[in-house]
Amino acid sequence: KQEVTQIPAALSVPEGENLVLNCSFTDSAIYNLQWFRQDPGKGLTSLLLIQSSQREQTSGRLNASLDKSSGRSTLYIAASQPGDSATYLCAVRGAGANSKLTFGKGITLSVRP
Amino acid sequence: DAGITQSPRHKVTETGTPVTLRCHQTENHRYMYWYRQDPGHGLRLIHYSYGVKDTDKGEVSDGYSVSRSKTEDFLLTLESATSSQTSVYFCAISESLGALETQYFGPGTRLLVL
């Protein structure tokens, strides 16, 4: 059974800092890995999707990397801003018919002005 | 934003009563999902649908049933609500499965079972 771990559960940084959020998964047989953002009381918004054949994806100040063989992904946020404060979740889709998304519990990020 | 609405957005009910949550999409996507989100557990899949009248169980399906009679609507029913079903329920949709599949989430329904 796939397990997705995100440590630490919470992180507080000063504005302007570059930061890395980590995600690990136990089964390397995946189709893709996604990073989502969730604001308090809201649904999830997809930030980046990395296919299993890719190493990284970039969108603005966000860069996500994938090392499938070691079961790890990182989300790099450059020049953090208070508006980046949210919970960040990673999810992996297993390879195979009717595979589902398995989510980590998320990292709650607070960027201090 | 993907055209996904959930109703009701908030509900308080009593133990033992049936409850139905509705998810409505305007994207004509084939796949629809119901998740619950709880502190310490993250998001867990309850049921999903891969077409009209085609549904299957997820990780935590006990005590829940679903129906999909139209492409745009996916209903989640708690047959006899229990306090352990107090949670935030999210609906999601996707156009396809596979390497490029992205799920789009609704705003959630907060359910309190007393």
GROMACS .gro file of N, CA, C and O in nm, chain A residues 1 31-34 36 38 40-46 49-52 54 87 89 93 97-106, chain B residues 9 31 33 35 37 40-45 48 50 56-57 59 90 94 96-108 110:
model
  256
    1LYS      N    1   0.084  -0.119   0.000
    1LYS     CA    2   0.000   0.000   0.000
    1LYS      C    3   0.088   0.124   0.000
    1LYS      O    4   0.179   0.137   0.079
   31TYR      N    5   0.240   0.698  -1.167
   31TYR     CA    6   0.218   0.769  -1.293
   31TYR      C    7   0.267   0.913  -1.282
   31TYR      O    8   0.326   0.968  -1.372
   32ASN      N    9   0.232   0.975  -1.169
   32ASN     CA   10   0.268   1.114  -1.151
   32ASN      C   11   0.265   1.152  -1.004
   32ASN      O   12   0.219   1.075  -0.920
   33LEU      N   13   0.314   1.269  -0.977
   33LEU     CA   14   0.309   1.328  -0.844
   33LEU      C   15   0.261   1.471  -0.859
   33LEU      O   16   0.303   1.543  -0.950
   34GLN      N   17   0.172   1.511  -0.771
   34GLN     CA   18   0.118   1.646  -0.776
   34GLN      C   19   0.141   1.717  -0.644
   34GLN      O   20   0.135   1.654  -0.537
   36PHE      N   21  -0.035   2.026  -0.428
   36PHE     CA   22  -0.155   2.105  -0.415
   36PHE      C   23  -0.134   2.211  -0.305
   36PHE      O   24  -0.055   2.192  -0.213
   38GLN      N   25  -0.371   2.436  -0.024
   38GLN     CA   26  -0.502   2.448   0.038
   38GLN      C   27  -0.500   2.566   0.134
   38GLN      O   28  -0.424   2.566   0.231
   40PRO      N   29  -0.703   2.797   0.424
   40PRO     CA   30  -0.796   2.760   0.531
   40PRO      C   31  -0.941   2.767   0.487
   40PRO      O   32  -0.985   2.868   0.430
   41GLY      N   33  -1.015   2.661   0.510
   41GLY     CA   34  -1.157   2.659   0.477
   41GLY      C   35  -1.187   2.645   0.329
   41GLY      O   36  -1.303   2.661   0.288
   42LYS      N   37  -1.086   2.614   0.250
   42LYS     CA   38  -1.104   2.606   0.105
   42LYS      C   39  -1.072   2.466   0.053
   42LYS      O   40  -1.019   2.382   0.126
   43GLY      N   41  -1.100   2.447  -0.075
   43GLY     CA   42  -1.061   2.323  -0.140
   43GLY      C   43  -0.915   2.327  -0.183
   43GLY      O   44  -0.843   2.422  -0.155
   44LEU      N   45  -0.874   2.222  -0.251
   44LEU     CA   46  -0.735   2.212  -0.297
   44LEU      C   47  -0.720   2.270  -0.436
   44LEU      O   48  -0.808   2.253  -0.521
   45THR      N   49  -0.607   2.333  -0.459
   45THR     CA   50  -0.573   2.387  -0.590
   45THR      C   51  -0.444   2.322  -0.638
   45THR      O   52  -0.344   2.322  -0.565
   46SER      N   53  -0.447   2.265  -0.758
   46SER     CA   54  -0.328   2.201  -0.810
   46SER      C   55  -0.223   2.306  -0.847
   46SER      O   56  -0.253   2.405  -0.914
   49LEU      N   57   0.223   1.939  -1.155
   49LEU     CA   58   0.213   1.795  -1.177
   49LEU      C   59   0.340   1.750  -1.247
   49LEU      O   60   0.381   1.812  -1.348
   50ILE      N   61   0.403   1.648  -1.193
   50ILE     CA   62   0.524   1.592  -1.254
   50ILE      C   63   0.493   1.449  -1.297
   50ILE      O   64   0.456   1.365  -1.214
   51GLN      N   65   0.508   1.423  -1.425
   51GLN     CA   66   0.491   1.286  -1.472
   51GLN      C   67   0.608   1.201  -1.426
   51GLN      O   68   0.717   1.253  -1.399
   52SER      N   69   0.589   1.070  -1.421
   52SER     CA   70   0.692   0.980  -1.369
   52SER      C   71   0.820   0.986  -1.453
   52SER      O   72   0.929   0.957  -1.403
   54GLN      N   73   0.943   1.258  -1.582
   54GLN     CA   74   1.004   1.389  -1.569
   54GLN      C   75   1.083   1.401  -1.440
   54GLN      O   76   1.061   1.328  -1.345
   87THR      N   77  -0.151   2.546   0.342
   87THR     CA   78  -0.108   2.407   0.358
   87THR      C   79  -0.076   2.350   0.220
   87THR      O   80  -0.154   2.367   0.126
   89LEU      N   81   0.009   2.013   0.005
   89LEU     CA   82  -0.005   1.868   0.006
   89LEU      C   83   0.056   1.810  -0.121
   89LEU      O   84   0.043   1.867  -0.229
   93ARG      N   85  -0.006   0.936  -0.783
   93ARG     CA   86  -0.098   0.845  -0.850
   93ARG      C   87  -0.021   0.719  -0.886
   93ARG      O   88   0.078   0.725  -0.959
   97ALA      N   89  -0.412   0.017  -1.375
   97ALA     CA   90  -0.551   0.049  -1.405
   97ALA      C   91  -0.626   0.092  -1.280
   97ALA      O   92  -0.607   0.036  -1.172
   98ASN      N   93  -0.709   0.194  -1.297
   98ASN     CA   94  -0.792   0.244  -1.186
   98ASN      C   95  -0.712   0.284  -1.064
   98ASN      O   96  -0.761   0.276  -0.951
   99SER      N   97  -0.590   0.328  -1.084
   99SER     CA   98  -0.510   0.372  -0.970
   99SER      C   99  -0.566   0.503  -0.916
   99SER      O  100  -0.627   0.580  -0.989
  100LYS      N  101  -0.542   0.529  -0.790
  100LYS     CA  102  -0.598   0.644  -0.723
  100LYS      C  103  -0.487   0.735  -0.672
  100LYS      O  104  -0.371   0.698  -0.666
  101LEU      N  105  -0.528   0.855  -0.633
  101LEU     CA  106  -0.435   0.947  -0.568
  101LEU      C  107  -0.422   0.911  -0.422
  101LEU      O  108  -0.522   0.887  -0.354
  102THR      N  109  -0.298   0.907  -0.374
  102THR     CA  110  -0.270   0.892  -0.232
  102THR      C  111  -0.206   1.021  -0.184
  102THR      O  112  -0.104   1.064  -0.240
  103PHE      N  113  -0.266   1.081  -0.081
  103PHE     CA  114  -0.223   1.212  -0.034
  103PHE      C  115  -0.136   1.201   0.090
  103PHE      O  116  -0.156   1.114   0.176
  104GLY      N  117  -0.041   1.294   0.102
  104GLY     CA  118   0.024   1.318   0.229
  104GLY      C  119  -0.066   1.404   0.317
  104GLY      O  120  -0.169   1.456   0.272
  105LYS      N  121  -0.026   1.421   0.443
  105LYS     CA  122  -0.109   1.497   0.536
  105LYS      C  123  -0.088   1.647   0.524
  105LYS      O  124  -0.163   1.725   0.583
  106GLY      N  125   0.012   1.687   0.451
  106GLY     CA  126   0.032   1.828   0.426
  106GLY      C  127   0.132   1.894   0.520
  106GLY      O  128   0.159   1.845   0.630
  122ARG      N  129  -2.303   2.359   0.197
  122ARG     CA  130  -2.164   2.389   0.234
  122ARG      C  131  -2.141   2.359   0.383
  122ARG      O  132  -2.028   2.328   0.422
  144TYR      N  133  -1.466   1.159  -1.464
  144TYR     CA  134  -1.437   1.102  -1.334
  144TYR      C  135  -1.475   1.199  -1.222
  144TYR      O  136  -1.445   1.318  -1.229
  146TYR      N  137  -1.504   1.218  -0.773
  146TYR     CA  138  -1.452   1.155  -0.651
  146TYR      C  139  -1.513   1.222  -0.528
  146TYR      O  140  -1.541   1.343  -0.529
  148TYR      N  141  -1.397   1.265  -0.126
  148TYR     CA  142  -1.295   1.248  -0.024
  148TYR      C  143  -1.349   1.303   0.107
  148TYR      O  144  -1.435   1.389   0.110
  150GLN      N  145  -1.169   1.475   0.467
  150GLN     CA  146  -1.043   1.527   0.521
  150GLN      C  147  -1.057   1.543   0.672
  150GLN      O  148  -1.147   1.613   0.719
  153GLY      N  149  -0.495   1.471   1.107
  153GLY     CA  150  -0.417   1.352   1.136
  153GLY      C  151  -0.430   1.241   1.034
  153GLY      O  152  -0.356   1.143   1.039
  154HIS      N  153  -0.526   1.257   0.941
  154HIS     CA  154  -0.545   1.153   0.840
  154HIS      C  155  -0.525   1.205   0.698
  154HIS      O  156  -0.507   1.127   0.605
  155GLY      N  157  -0.534   1.333   0.680
  155GLY     CA  158  -0.526   1.384   0.545
  155GLY      C  159  -0.652   1.352   0.466
  155GLY      O  160  -0.757   1.325   0.523
  156LEU      N  161  -0.639   1.354   0.336
  156LEU     CA  162  -0.752   1.324   0.247
  156LEU      C  163  -0.760   1.175   0.219
  156LEU      O  164  -0.660   1.113   0.184
  157ARG      N  165  -0.880   1.120   0.233
  157ARG     CA  166  -0.899   0.978   0.205
  157ARG      C  167  -1.016   0.963   0.110
  157ARG      O  168  -1.120   1.026   0.127
  158LEU      N  169  -1.000   0.874   0.014
  158LEU     CA  170  -1.101   0.853  -0.088
  158LEU      C  171  -1.213   0.766  -0.035
  158LEU      O  172  -1.191   0.658   0.021
  161TYR      N  173  -1.564   0.671  -0.585
  161TYR     CA  174  -1.541   0.746  -0.706
  161TYR      C  175  -1.632   0.692  -0.816
  161TYR      O  176  -1.690   0.583  -0.804
  163TYR      N  177  -1.658   0.654  -1.255
  163TYR     CA  178  -1.589   0.663  -1.383
  163TYR      C  179  -1.687   0.674  -1.498
  163TYR      O  180  -1.652   0.650  -1.615
  169ASP      N  181  -1.733   0.300  -0.778
  169ASP     CA  182  -1.653   0.199  -0.708
  169ASP      C  183  -1.611   0.253  -0.574
  169ASP      O  184  -1.614   0.375  -0.551
  170LYS      N  185  -1.570   0.162  -0.486
  170LYS     CA  186  -1.534   0.199  -0.350
  170LYS      C  187  -1.391   0.250  -0.343
  170LYS      O  188  -1.303   0.206  -0.417
  172GLU      N  189  -1.102   0.398  -0.021
  172GLU     CA  190  -1.034   0.349   0.099
  172GLU      C  191  -1.125   0.340   0.221
  172GLU      O  192  -1.110   0.251   0.305
  203PHE      N  193  -1.492   1.663   0.044
  203PHE     CA  194  -1.455   1.729  -0.081
  203PHE      C  195  -1.493   1.641  -0.199
  203PHE      O  196  -1.470   1.520  -0.199
  207SER      N  197  -1.201   1.483  -1.260
  207SER     CA  198  -1.087   1.480  -1.352
  207SER      C  199  -1.138   1.434  -1.488
  207SER      O  200  -1.237   1.361  -1.498
  209SER      N  201  -0.951   1.260  -1.713
  209SER     CA  202  -0.898   1.130  -1.752
  209SER      C  203  -0.816   1.074  -1.639
  209SER      O  204  -0.793   1.140  -1.537
  210LEU      N  205  -0.771   0.953  -1.656
  210LEU     CA  206  -0.675   0.892  -1.565
  210LEU      C  207  -0.541   0.884  -1.637
  210LEU      O  208  -0.533   0.889  -1.758
  211GLY      N  209  -0.435   0.871  -1.560
  211GLY     CA  210  -0.306   0.853  -1.623
  211GLY      C  211  -0.207   0.960  -1.585
  211GLY      O  212  -0.228   1.037  -1.492
  212ALA      N  213  -0.101   0.966  -1.662
  212ALA     CA  214   0.014   1.048  -1.624
  212ALA      C  215  -0.016   1.198  -1.621
  212ALA      O  216   0.047   1.272  -1.548
  213LEU      N  217  -0.110   1.244  -1.702
  213LEU     CA  218  -0.138   1.387  -1.709
  213LEU      C  219  -0.265   1.426  -1.634
  213LEU      O  220  -0.308   1.540  -1.642
  214GLU      N  221  -0.321   1.334  -1.562
  214GLU     CA  222  -0.448   1.361  -1.496
  214GLU      C  223  -0.431   1.456  -1.379
  214GLU      O  224  -0.346   1.436  -1.294
  215THR      N  225  -0.510   1.560  -1.378
  215THR     CA  226  -0.515   1.654  -1.265
  215THR      C  227  -0.655   1.654  -1.209
  215THR      O  228  -0.752   1.658  -1.285
  216GLN      N  229  -0.664   1.650  -1.079
  216GLN     CA  230  -0.795   1.658  -1.015
  216GLN      C  231  -0.824   1.800  -0.972
  216GLN      O  232  -0.737   1.871  -0.922
  217TYR      N  233  -0.947   1.840  -0.991
  217TYR     CA  234  -0.995   1.972  -0.952
  217TYR      C  235  -1.096   1.953  -0.839
  217TYR      O  236  -1.186   1.870  -0.850
  218PHE      N  237  -1.079   2.034  -0.736
  218PHE     CA  238  -1.156   2.014  -0.614
  218PHE      C  239  -1.264   2.120  -0.596
  218PHE      O  240  -1.246   2.237  -0.631
  219GLY      N  241  -1.375   2.077  -0.535
  219GLY     CA  242  -1.479   2.169  -0.495
  219GLY      C  243  -1.442   2.236  -0.364
  219GLY      O  244  -1.339   2.206  -0.304
  220PRO      N  245  -1.530   2.327  -0.316
  220PRO     CA  246  -1.498   2.406  -0.197
  220PRO      C  247  -1.517   2.330  -0.066
  220PRO      O  248  -1.473   2.379   0.039
  221GLY      N  249  -1.582   2.215  -0.068
  221GLY     CA  250  -1.597   2.136   0.054
  221GLY      C  251  -1.730   2.156   0.123
  221GLY      O  252  -1.796   2.259   0.108
  223ARG      N  253  -1.876   2.108   0.520
  223ARG     CA  254  -1.844   2.077   0.660
  223ARG      C  255  -1.966   2.011   0.723
  223ARG      O  256  -2.073   2.071   0.727
   0.00000   0.00000   0.00000
